[in-house]
Each structure stands twice: as C-alpha cells, then as structure tokens.
PDB file of C-alpha atoms and ligand atoms in Angstrom:
ATOM      1  CA  MET A   1      -2.800  -0.954-180.930  1.00 42.00           C
ATOM      2  CA  ALA A   2      -0.164   0.548-183.121  1.00 45.00           C
ATOM      3  CA  PHE A   3      -0.411   0.378-186.980  1.00 47.00           C
ATOM      4  CA  ALA A   4       2.477  -0.335-189.143  1.00 49.00           C
ATOM      5  CA  VAL A   5       2.838   2.611-191.611  1.00 52.00           C
ATOM      6  CA  PHE A   6       2.996   1.401-195.318  1.00 52.00           C
ATOM      7  CA  ASP A   7       6.206   2.882-196.946  1.00 59.00           C
ATOM      8  CA  PRO A   8       6.162   2.504-200.833  1.00 58.00           C
ATOM      9  CA  ALA A   9       9.958   2.849-201.005  1.00 61.00           C
ATOM     10  CA  ILE A  10      10.453  -0.286-198.646  1.00 61.00           C
ATOM     11  CA  ASP A  11       7.417  -2.314-199.426  1.00 60.00           C
ATOM     12  CA  ASP A  12       6.194  -3.075-203.229  1.00 67.00           C
ATOM     13  CA  GLU A  13       2.850  -4.500-202.229  1.00 71.00           C
ATOM     14  CA  PRO A  14      -0.116  -2.340-203.491  1.00 73.00           C
ATOM     15  CA  VAL A  15      -1.431   0.082-200.983  1.00 71.00           C
ATOM     16  CA  GLN A  16      -4.418  -0.868-199.179  1.00 77.00           C
ATOM     17  CA  PRO A  17      -7.002   1.620-198.113  1.00 75.00           C
ATOM     18  CA  TRP A  18      -6.234   0.969-194.274  1.00 76.00           C
ATOM     19  CA  GLN A  19      -2.533   1.217-195.048  1.00 75.00           C
ATOM     20  CA  TYR A  20      -2.802   4.658-196.584  1.00 72.00           C
ATOM     21  CA  ASP A  21      -0.992   7.447-194.419  1.00 77.00           C
ATOM     22  CA  ARG A  22      -3.087  10.389-194.671  1.00 75.00           C
ATOM     23  CA  SER A  23      -0.629  12.578-192.815  1.00 78.00           C
ATOM     24  CA  ARG A  24       1.552  12.456-195.895  1.00 79.00           C
ATOM     25  CA  ALA A  25      -1.041  13.359-198.496  1.00 83.00           C
ATOM     26  CA  PRO A  26      -1.143  16.722-199.898  1.00 87.00           C
ATOM     27  CA  VAL A  27      -3.711  19.269-198.796  1.00 91.00           C
ATOM     28  CA  ALA A  28      -6.187  19.484-201.703  1.00 94.00           C
ATOM     29  CA  VAL A  29      -8.002  22.795-202.202  1.00 96.00           C
ATOM     30  CA  LYS A  30     -10.793  23.906-204.504  1.00 98.00           C
ATOM     31  CA  VAL A  31     -10.714  27.218-206.315  1.00 98.00           C
ATOM     32  CA  LEU A  32     -13.062  28.854-208.823  1.00 98.00           C
ATOM     33  CA  VAL A  33     -12.360  30.621-212.214  1.00 98.00           C
ATOM     34  CA  ALA A  34     -15.124  33.068-213.129  1.00 98.00           C
ATOM     35  CA  GLY A  35     -15.696  35.902-215.471  1.00 97.00           C
ATOM     36  CA  GLY A  36     -17.561  37.103-218.518  1.00 95.00           C
ATOM     37  CA  PHE A  37     -18.358  35.105-221.793  1.00 95.00           C
ATOM     38  CA  GLY A  38     -15.293  34.042-223.840  1.00 96.00           C
ATOM     39  CA  VAL A  39     -12.602  35.917-221.310  1.00 97.00           C
ATOM     40  CA  GLY A  40     -10.511  32.766-221.343  1.00 97.00           C
ATOM     41  CA  LYS A  41     -11.724  30.585-218.345  1.00 98.00           C
ATOM     42  CA  THR A  42     -11.517  27.238-220.326  1.00 98.00           C
ATOM     43  CA  THR A  43      -8.069  28.232-221.705  1.00 98.00           C
ATOM     44  CA  PHE A  44      -6.858  29.193-218.113  1.00 98.00           C
ATOM     45  CA  VAL A  45      -7.858  25.586-216.771  1.00 98.00           C
ATOM     46  CA  SER A  46      -6.669  23.843-219.748  1.00 98.00           C
ATOM     47  CA  SER A  47      -3.014  25.559-219.712  1.00 98.00           C
ATOM     48  CA  VAL A  48      -2.334  24.997-216.071  1.00 98.00           C
ATOM     49  CA  SER A  49      -4.026  21.336-215.422  1.00 98.00           C
ATOM     50  CA  GLU A  50      -1.641  18.373-215.126  1.00 97.00           C
ATOM     51  CA  ILE A  51      -4.393  15.964-215.809  1.00 97.00           C
ATOM     52  CA  ALA A  52      -6.453  16.079-219.073  1.00 97.00           C
ATOM     53  CA  PRO A  53      -8.903  18.857-218.350  1.00 96.00           C
ATOM     54  CA  LEU A  54     -12.406  17.842-218.055  1.00 96.00           C
ATOM     55  CA  ARG A  55     -14.358  20.317-220.554  1.00 96.00           C
ATOM     56  CA  THR A  56     -18.103  20.789-221.195  1.00 95.00           C
ATOM     57  CA  GLU A  57     -17.867  22.618-224.526  1.00 95.00           C
ATOM     58  CA  ALA A  58     -20.744  22.818-226.846  1.00 94.00           C
ATOM     59  CA  VAL A  59     -20.449  24.125-230.438  1.00 94.00           C
ATOM     60  CA  MET A  60     -21.928  27.494-230.920  1.00 90.00           C
ATOM     61  CA  THR A  61     -24.580  28.010-233.646  1.00 86.00           C
ATOM     62  CA  GLN A  62     -26.166  30.569-235.354  1.00 87.00           C
ATOM     63  CA  ALA A  63     -29.170  30.477-232.888  1.00 85.00           C
ATOM     64  CA  SER A  64     -27.140  32.130-230.294  1.00 83.00           C
ATOM     65  CA  ALA A  65     -25.975  34.956-232.656  1.00 84.00           C
ATOM     66  CA  ASP A  66     -27.853  37.526-231.102  1.00 84.00           C
ATOM     67  CA  THR A  67     -26.961  37.048-227.505  1.00 83.00           C
ATOM     68  CA  ASP A  68     -23.344  35.741-227.626  1.00 84.00           C
ATOM     69  CA  ASP A  69     -20.998  38.684-228.651  1.00 87.00           C
ATOM     70  CA  LEU A  70     -17.942  37.204-230.607  1.00 90.00           C
ATOM     71  CA  SER A  71     -16.719  40.382-231.684  1.00 88.00           C
ATOM     72  CA  ALA A  72     -13.731  40.410-229.320  1.00 88.00           C
ATOM     73  CA  THR A  73     -12.948  36.521-229.831  1.00 89.00           C
ATOM     74  CA  PRO A  74     -13.890  35.860-233.716  1.00 89.00           C
ATOM     75  CA  GLU A  75     -12.062  32.648-233.570  1.00 88.00           C
ATOM     76  CA  LYS A  76     -14.272  31.165-230.629  1.00 91.00           C
ATOM     77  CA  ASN A  77     -16.645  28.536-231.863  1.00 91.00           C
ATOM     78  CA  THR A  78     -17.403  26.691-228.661  1.00 94.00           C
ATOM     79  CA  THR A  79     -18.758  27.537-225.161  1.00 94.00           C
ATOM     80  CA  THR A  80     -18.821  26.269-221.761  1.00 95.00           C
ATOM     81  CA  VAL A  81     -22.188  24.814-220.672  1.00 94.00           C
ATOM     82  CA  ALA A  82     -21.439  23.353-217.287  1.00 94.00           C
ATOM     83  CA  MET A  83     -17.766  23.683-216.045  1.00 96.00           C
ATOM     84  CA  ASP A  84     -14.158  23.068-216.615  1.00 98.00           C
ATOM     85  CA  PHE A  85     -12.003  21.087-214.196  1.00 98.00           C
ATOM     86  CA  GLY A  86      -8.293  20.629-213.763  1.00 98.00           C
ATOM     87  CA  ARG A  87      -5.848  19.729-211.123  1.00 98.00           C
ATOM     88  CA  VAL A  88      -2.434  21.245-210.482  1.00 97.00           C
ATOM     89  CA  THR A  89       0.292  20.674-207.798  1.00 96.00           C
ATOM     90  CA  LEU A  90       1.504  24.057-206.628  1.00 93.00           C
ATOM     91  CA  ALA A  91       3.864  22.479-203.888  1.00 91.00           C
ATOM     92  CA  ASP A  92       4.773  19.200-202.410  1.00 89.00           C
ATOM     93  CA  ASP A  93       1.999  19.481-199.880  1.00 91.00           C
ATOM     94  CA  LEU A  94      -0.713  21.586-201.843  1.00 94.00           C
ATOM     95  CA  VAL A  95      -2.935  20.322-204.792  1.00 96.00           C
ATOM     96  CA  LEU A  96      -5.379  22.719-206.385  1.00 97.00           C
ATOM     97  CA  TYR A  97      -8.603  21.384-207.874  1.00 98.00           C
ATOM     98  CA  VAL A  98      -9.508  24.342-210.457  1.00 98.00           C
ATOM     99  CA  TYR A  99     -13.015  24.671-211.458  1.00 98.00           C
ATOM    100  CA  GLY A 100     -13.974  26.983-214.389  1.00 98.00           C
ATOM    101  CA  THR A 101     -17.478  28.306-214.586  1.00 97.00           C
ATOM    102  CA  PRO A 102     -19.500  28.965-217.388  1.00 95.00           C
ATOM    103  CA  GLY A 103     -19.685  32.489-218.832  1.00 92.00           C
ATOM    104  CA  GLN A 104     -23.028  32.829-220.400  1.00 89.00           C
ATOM    105  CA  GLU A 105     -25.747  34.453-218.132  1.00 88.00           C
ATOM    106  CA  ARG A 106     -28.112  31.471-218.920  1.00 89.00           C
ATOM    107  CA  PHE A 107     -25.882  28.947-217.070  1.00 90.00           C
ATOM    108  CA  TRP A 108     -25.070  31.107-214.044  1.00 90.00           C
ATOM    109  CA  PHE A 109     -27.180  29.077-211.876  1.00 92.00           C
ATOM    110  CA  MET A 110     -24.224  26.577-211.837  1.00 92.00           C
ATOM    111  CA  TRP A 111     -22.119  28.955-209.923  1.00 94.00           C
ATOM    112  CA  ASP A 112     -23.984  28.152-206.583  1.00 95.00           C
ATOM    113  CA  ASP A 113     -23.052  24.499-207.051  1.00 95.00           C
ATOM    114  CA  LEU A 114     -19.497  25.013-208.146  1.00 96.00           C
ATOM    115  CA  VAL A 115     -18.696  27.491-205.329  1.00 97.00           C
ATOM    116  CA  ARG A 116     -19.280  25.124-202.581  1.00 96.00           C
ATOM    117  CA  GLY A 117     -16.045  24.355-200.652  1.00 97.00           C
ATOM    118  CA  ALA A 118     -13.995  26.692-202.624  1.00 97.00           C
ATOM    119  CA  ILE A 119     -11.311  28.594-200.585  1.00 97.00           C
ATOM    120  CA  GLY A 120     -11.264  31.523-203.184  1.00 97.00           C
ATOM    121  CA  GLY A 121     -12.153  32.734-206.781  1.00 98.00           C
ATOM    122  CA  ILE A 122     -10.343  34.147-209.795  1.00 98.00           C
ATOM    123  CA  VAL A 123     -12.343  36.929-211.699  1.00 98.00           C
ATOM    124  CA  MET A 124     -10.943  37.043-215.253  1.00 98.00           C
ATOM    125  CA  ALA A 125     -11.183  40.336-216.899  1.00 98.00           C
ATOM    126  CA  ASP A 126     -10.652  41.520-220.717  1.00 97.00           C
ATOM    127  CA  THR A 127      -9.863  45.288-220.696  1.00 96.00           C
ATOM    128  CA  ARG A 128     -11.983  45.689-223.822  1.00 96.00           C
ATOM    129  CA  ARG A 129     -15.118  44.605-221.935  1.00 95.00           C
ATOM    130  CA  LEU A 130     -14.404  45.139-218.596  1.00 96.00           C
ATOM    131  CA  ARG A 131     -18.113  45.505-217.486  1.00 95.00           C
ATOM    132  CA  ASP A 132     -18.520  41.629-218.273  1.00 96.00           C
ATOM    133  CA  CYS A 133     -16.654  40.744-215.085  1.00 95.00           C
ATOM    134  CA  PHE A 134     -19.004  42.753-212.894  1.00 97.00           C
ATOM    135  CA  PRO A 135     -21.386  39.881-212.334  1.00 96.00           C
ATOM    136  CA  ALA A 136     -18.363  37.623-210.993  1.00 97.00           C
ATOM    137  CA  LEU A 137     -17.084  40.352-208.907  1.00 97.00           C
ATOM    138  CA  ASP A 138     -20.497  41.004-207.369  1.00 96.00           C
ATOM    139  CA  TYR A 139     -21.072  37.010-206.749  1.00 96.00           C
ATOM    140  CA  PHE A 140     -17.675  36.743-204.932  1.00 97.00           C
ATOM    141  CA  GLU A 141     -18.165  39.841-202.846  1.00 96.00           C
ATOM    142  CA  SER A 142     -21.663  38.665-201.899  1.00 95.00           C
ATOM    143  CA  CYS A 143     -20.733  35.289-200.601  1.00 94.00           C
ATOM    144  CA  GLY A 144     -17.486  36.696-198.980  1.00 95.00           C
ATOM    145  CA  LEU A 145     -15.206  34.307-201.127  1.00 97.00           C
ATOM    146  CA  PRO A 146     -11.705  35.636-201.150  1.00 97.00           C
ATOM    147  CA  TYR A 147     -10.728  36.565-204.720  1.00 98.00           C
ATOM    148  CA  ALA A 148      -8.159  38.054-207.176  1.00 98.00           C
ATOM    149  CA  VAL A 149      -8.463  39.558-210.559  1.00 98.00           C
ATOM    150  CA  ALA A 150      -6.645  38.109-213.439  1.00 98.00           C
ATOM    151  CA  VAL A 151      -6.495  40.469-216.483  1.00 98.00           C
ATOM    152  CA  ASN A 152      -6.092  38.346-219.567  1.00 97.00           C
ATOM    153  CA  HIS A 153      -4.218  40.286-221.885  1.00 94.00           C
ATOM    154  CA  PHE A 154      -5.427  39.730-225.424  1.00 94.00           C
ATOM    155  CA  ASP A 155      -3.385  40.247-228.414  1.00 91.00           C
ATOM    156  CA  GLY A 156      -3.736  43.728-230.009  1.00 90.00           C
ATOM    157  CA  SER A 157      -5.672  45.235-226.829  1.00 90.00           C
ATOM    158  CA  HIS A 158      -4.069  48.190-224.988  1.00 92.00           C
ATOM    159  CA  ALA A 159      -1.725  47.186-222.106  1.00 92.00           C
ATOM    160  CA  TYR A 160      -2.971  48.758-218.948  1.00 95.00           C
ATOM    161  CA  GLU A 161      -1.122  48.670-215.354  1.00 97.00           C
ATOM    162  CA  PRO A 162      -2.972  46.741-212.605  1.00 97.00           C
ATOM    163  CA  GLU A 163      -3.572  49.806-210.724  1.00 97.00           C
ATOM    164  CA  ASP A 164      -5.625  51.239-213.850  1.00 97.00           C
ATOM    165  CA  VAL A 165      -7.960  48.181-213.849  1.00 97.00           C
ATOM    166  CA  ARG A 166      -8.244  48.325-210.201  1.00 98.00           C
ATOM    167  CA  GLU A 167      -9.402  51.976-210.473  1.00 97.00           C
ATOM    168  CA  ALA A 168     -11.839  51.262-213.490  1.00 97.00           C
ATOM    169  CA  LEU A 169     -13.346  48.378-211.558  1.00 97.00           C
ATOM    170  CA  THR A 170     -13.161  50.164-207.923  1.00 96.00           C
ATOM    171  CA  ILE A 171     -11.523  47.024-206.562  1.00 97.00           C
ATOM    172  CA  PRO A 172     -10.610  47.319-203.001  1.00 95.00           C
ATOM    173  CA  ASP A 173      -7.144  47.604-202.071  1.00 96.00           C
ATOM    174  CA  ARG A 174      -7.014  44.300-200.313  1.00 94.00           C
ATOM    175  CA  VAL A 175      -7.872  42.578-203.603  1.00 97.00           C
ATOM    176  CA  PRO A 176      -4.802  41.295-205.720  1.00 97.00           C
ATOM    177  CA  VAL A 177      -4.935  42.442-209.537  1.00 98.00           C
ATOM    178  CA  LEU A 178      -2.407  40.696-211.995  1.00 98.00           C
ATOM    179  CA  ILE A 179      -1.978  41.151-215.703  1.00 98.00           C
ATOM    180  CA  MET A 180      -1.514  37.640-217.133  1.00 98.00           C
ATOM    181  CA  ASP A 181      -1.995  35.463-220.357  1.00 97.00           C
ATOM    182  CA  ALA A 182      -4.115  32.463-219.874  1.00 98.00           C
ATOM    183  CA  ARG A 183      -2.411  30.629-222.564  1.00 97.00           C
ATOM    184  CA  ARG A 184       0.855  30.597-220.591  1.00 97.00           C
ATOM    185  CA  ARG A 185       0.971  27.984-217.977  1.00 98.00           C
ATOM    186  CA  GLU A 186       3.449  30.007-215.768  1.00 97.00           C
ATOM    187  CA  SER A 187       1.206  33.122-215.918  1.00 98.00           C
ATOM    188  CA  VAL A 188      -1.634  30.959-214.769  1.00 98.00           C
ATOM    189  CA  VAL A 189       0.373  29.466-211.970  1.00 97.00           C
ATOM    190  CA  GLU A 190       1.388  33.008-210.738  1.00 98.00           C
ATOM    191  CA  SER A 191      -2.287  33.837-210.674  1.00 98.00           C
ATOM    192  CA  LEU A 192      -3.201  30.956-208.762  1.00 98.00           C
ATOM    193  CA  LEU A 193      -0.295  31.293-206.371  1.00 97.00           C
ATOM    194  CA  MET A 194      -1.448  34.897-205.793  1.00 97.00           C
ATOM    195  CA  LEU A 195      -4.992  33.817-205.110  1.00 97.00           C
ATOM    196  CA  VAL A 196      -4.032  31.091-202.736  1.00 96.00           C
ATOM    197  CA  GLY A 197      -1.690  33.501-200.792  1.00 95.00           C
ATOM    198  CA  HIS A 198      -4.564  35.995-200.538  1.00 96.00           C
ATOM    199  CA  ALA A 199      -6.990  33.366-199.420  1.00 95.00           C
ATOM    200  CA  LEU A 200      -4.734  32.080-196.870  1.00 88.00           C
ATOM    201  CA  ASP A 201      -3.485  35.068-195.115  1.00 84.00           C
ATOM    202  CA  GLY A 202      -6.650  35.524-193.126  1.00 65.00           C
ATOM    203  CA  THR A 203      -7.643  39.002-194.504  1.00 53.00           C
ATOM    204  CA  PRO A 204     -11.619  38.935-193.858  1.00 48.00           C
ATOM    205  CA  GLU A 205     -13.405  39.982-196.938  1.00 52.00           C
TER     206      GLU A 205
HETATM  207  N1  GTP B 301      -5.023  36.194-227.842  1.00 77.74           N
HETATM  208  C1  GTP B 301      -5.467  35.522-226.735  1.00 77.74           C
HETATM  209  N2  GTP B 301      -6.581  34.910-226.851  1.00 77.74           N
HETATM  210  C2  GTP B 301      -7.150  34.151-225.810  1.00 77.74           C
HETATM  211  C3  GTP B 301      -6.502  34.278-224.637  1.00 77.74           C
HETATM  212  N3  GTP B 301      -7.258  33.467-223.700  1.00 77.74           N
HETATM  213  C4  GTP B 301      -8.042  32.899-224.534  1.00 77.74           C
HETATM  214  N4  GTP B 301      -7.935  33.440-225.837  1.00 77.74           N
HETATM  215  C5  GTP B 301      -8.927  32.749-226.906  1.00 77.74           C
HETATM  216  O1  GTP B 301     -10.142  33.453-226.607  1.00 77.74           O
HETATM  217  C6  GTP B 301     -11.142  32.506-226.853  1.00 77.74           C
HETATM  218  C7  GTP B 301     -11.898  32.407-225.543  1.00 77.74           C
HETATM  219  O2  GTP B 301     -11.374  31.318-224.856  1.00 77.74           O
HETATM  220  P1  GTP B 301     -12.326  30.559-223.873  1.00 77.74           P
HETATM  221  O3  GTP B 301     -11.164  29.905-222.915  1.00 77.74           O
HETATM  222  O4  GTP B 301     -13.126  29.418-224.470  1.00 77.74           O
HETATM  223  O5  GTP B 301     -13.122  31.348-223.061  1.00 77.74           O
HETATM  224  P2  GTP B 301     -14.125  30.981-221.867  1.00 77.74           P
HETATM  225  O6  GTP B 301     -14.239  32.231-220.858  1.00 77.74           O
HETATM  226  O7  GTP B 301     -13.973  29.724-221.222  1.00 77.74           O
HETATM  227  O8  GTP B 301     -15.586  31.167-222.701  1.00 77.74           O
HETATM  228  P3  GTP B 301     -16.979  30.667-222.114  1.00 77.74           P
HETATM  229  O9  GTP B 301     -16.783  29.219-221.461  1.00 77.74           O
HETATM  230  O10 GTP B 301     -17.799  30.463-223.368  1.00 77.74           O
HETATM  231  O11 GTP B 301     -17.573  31.794-221.277  1.00 77.74           O
HETATM  232  C8  GTP B 301     -10.769  31.339-227.492  1.00 77.74           C
HETATM  233  O12 GTP B 301     -10.711  31.436-228.888  1.00 77.74           O
HETATM  234  C9  GTP B 301      -9.106  31.450-226.968  1.00 77.74           C
HETATM  235  O13 GTP B 301      -8.300  30.711-227.974  1.00 77.74           O
HETATM  236  C10 GTP B 301      -5.469  35.302-224.438  1.00 77.74           C
HETATM  237  O14 GTP B 301      -4.760  35.259-223.335  1.00 77.74           O
HETATM  238  N5  GTP B 301      -4.947  35.699-225.444  1.00 77.74           N
HETATM  239 MG1   MG B 302     -15.321  28.225-220.983  1.00 77.74          MG
END
C-alpha cells in the first residue's frame, strides 16, 4: 500500500505524525565542547545557538575561592554545574546539537553521560593555561572520539600560531587545531565545521 506524502507547500493541514516524511528531515548529530574551567565553553555554545541556549549556571561564591582560579577571567561570576545545550543548522541537511561540559573537576562525572552518541568533540584551550585542557584531550583520546582543538584567544594574551599550540600540547597531526574567538558566531561555526569535517572523514582515531 502506498502512502501519500504530505507536502506543506500544497497542503495547509497540520502535519500528523504518520504524514511526516523522515527522508526530508535534516540529519541531526551531537557534538561535545570540553576544556578547562572558564575557557569559554558556555560562551561558545551561546554564541552559535539558534535557539535560546540551555544553561545551568550557578553563581560562584567565596566558598570556591580556593579551588576556582579566576585570575585569567576576573569578570566571570558564574560556572556551569551540569551542561550547556544549543542547536545550530550548519547546512540544509545538517543540524548540530552542541553540548557544553562543566569545566570544574568536581563535575567531570557528567562527561560520561554527555559523551553518549556524540560524533566528535571540541577541546577548548586558553594559551595562558594550556595544561587545563589535558583532561579533555586525554578523555577524548581514551574513548576514541574524533576531536579538534579550538584555541580561544582572550584579549591581551599572546597570539600564537596553531602549530605552536600543537607542538606545546603534542597533538597528533591528524587532529585539527584552530585559533578562534568563542564570542564570535562565525568563528564558532568555523570550529564546528572543522570538527564535523574531521569526524566524518573516516580517519581512525
Ligand atoms: N576576552 C575574551 N573573553 C572571553 C572569551 N570567551 C569567553 N570569555 C569570557 O570568559 C569568561 C568565561 O566564559 P564561560 O563561557 O563561562 O567559560 P566556561 O568554560 O563555560 O566556564 P565553566 O563552565 O565555569 O568551566 C566569561 O567571563 C566570558 O565573558 C573570549 O574569547 N575572549
Ligand atoms: Mg560553562
């Protein structure tokens, strides 16, 4: 038995679930954004999302002054306690669900849940505190997830070349490294395109 395909251009009846043509739906893929505390993960997701991003920010208090180093980001007064979530349409047939991880070590247990079903991850790095991104690099390497490194360039910090960062972090040649600005949407889109291209090129990790 053949089913009639619902065409919204012809028919203005509301779409019923049995009329929805899945073959015309864009492919939706999940990607993760990880990195150290305060490197700009929430900023990254918020800059690019075309829906109001889901955030789980908690105000930081004096109680965490000994553990949370704010010297690189003195303006920062909240921190992610569970996840960020946003959505971006990269092409007519490709939608990305972008999940930001919490940066503080005490919330790293969330990463195991957030990583499920992801096709790849962005590791964000700040050249003033490069070592903070090692846990995220190790995590993606250990689970075999394709990843790209996005160096979030903060105002006033020294501008390095991607190859300098690659060498400093001993990142393999197969992994893309890009200098970007998490506050600029086009820069975030460029990072995501780089990741998706890398994840889909089939290079084994
Ligand atoms: N100058 C500059 N500031 C930035 C940039 N990205 C983020 N910031 C600022 O740096 C601070 C940290 O940003 P967040 O996006 O909250 O960092 P995060 O990685 O989500 O932090 P946690 O979730 O707490 O680990 C905020 O005050 C941002 O406004 C950037 O590219 N340049
Ligand atoms: Mg955050």
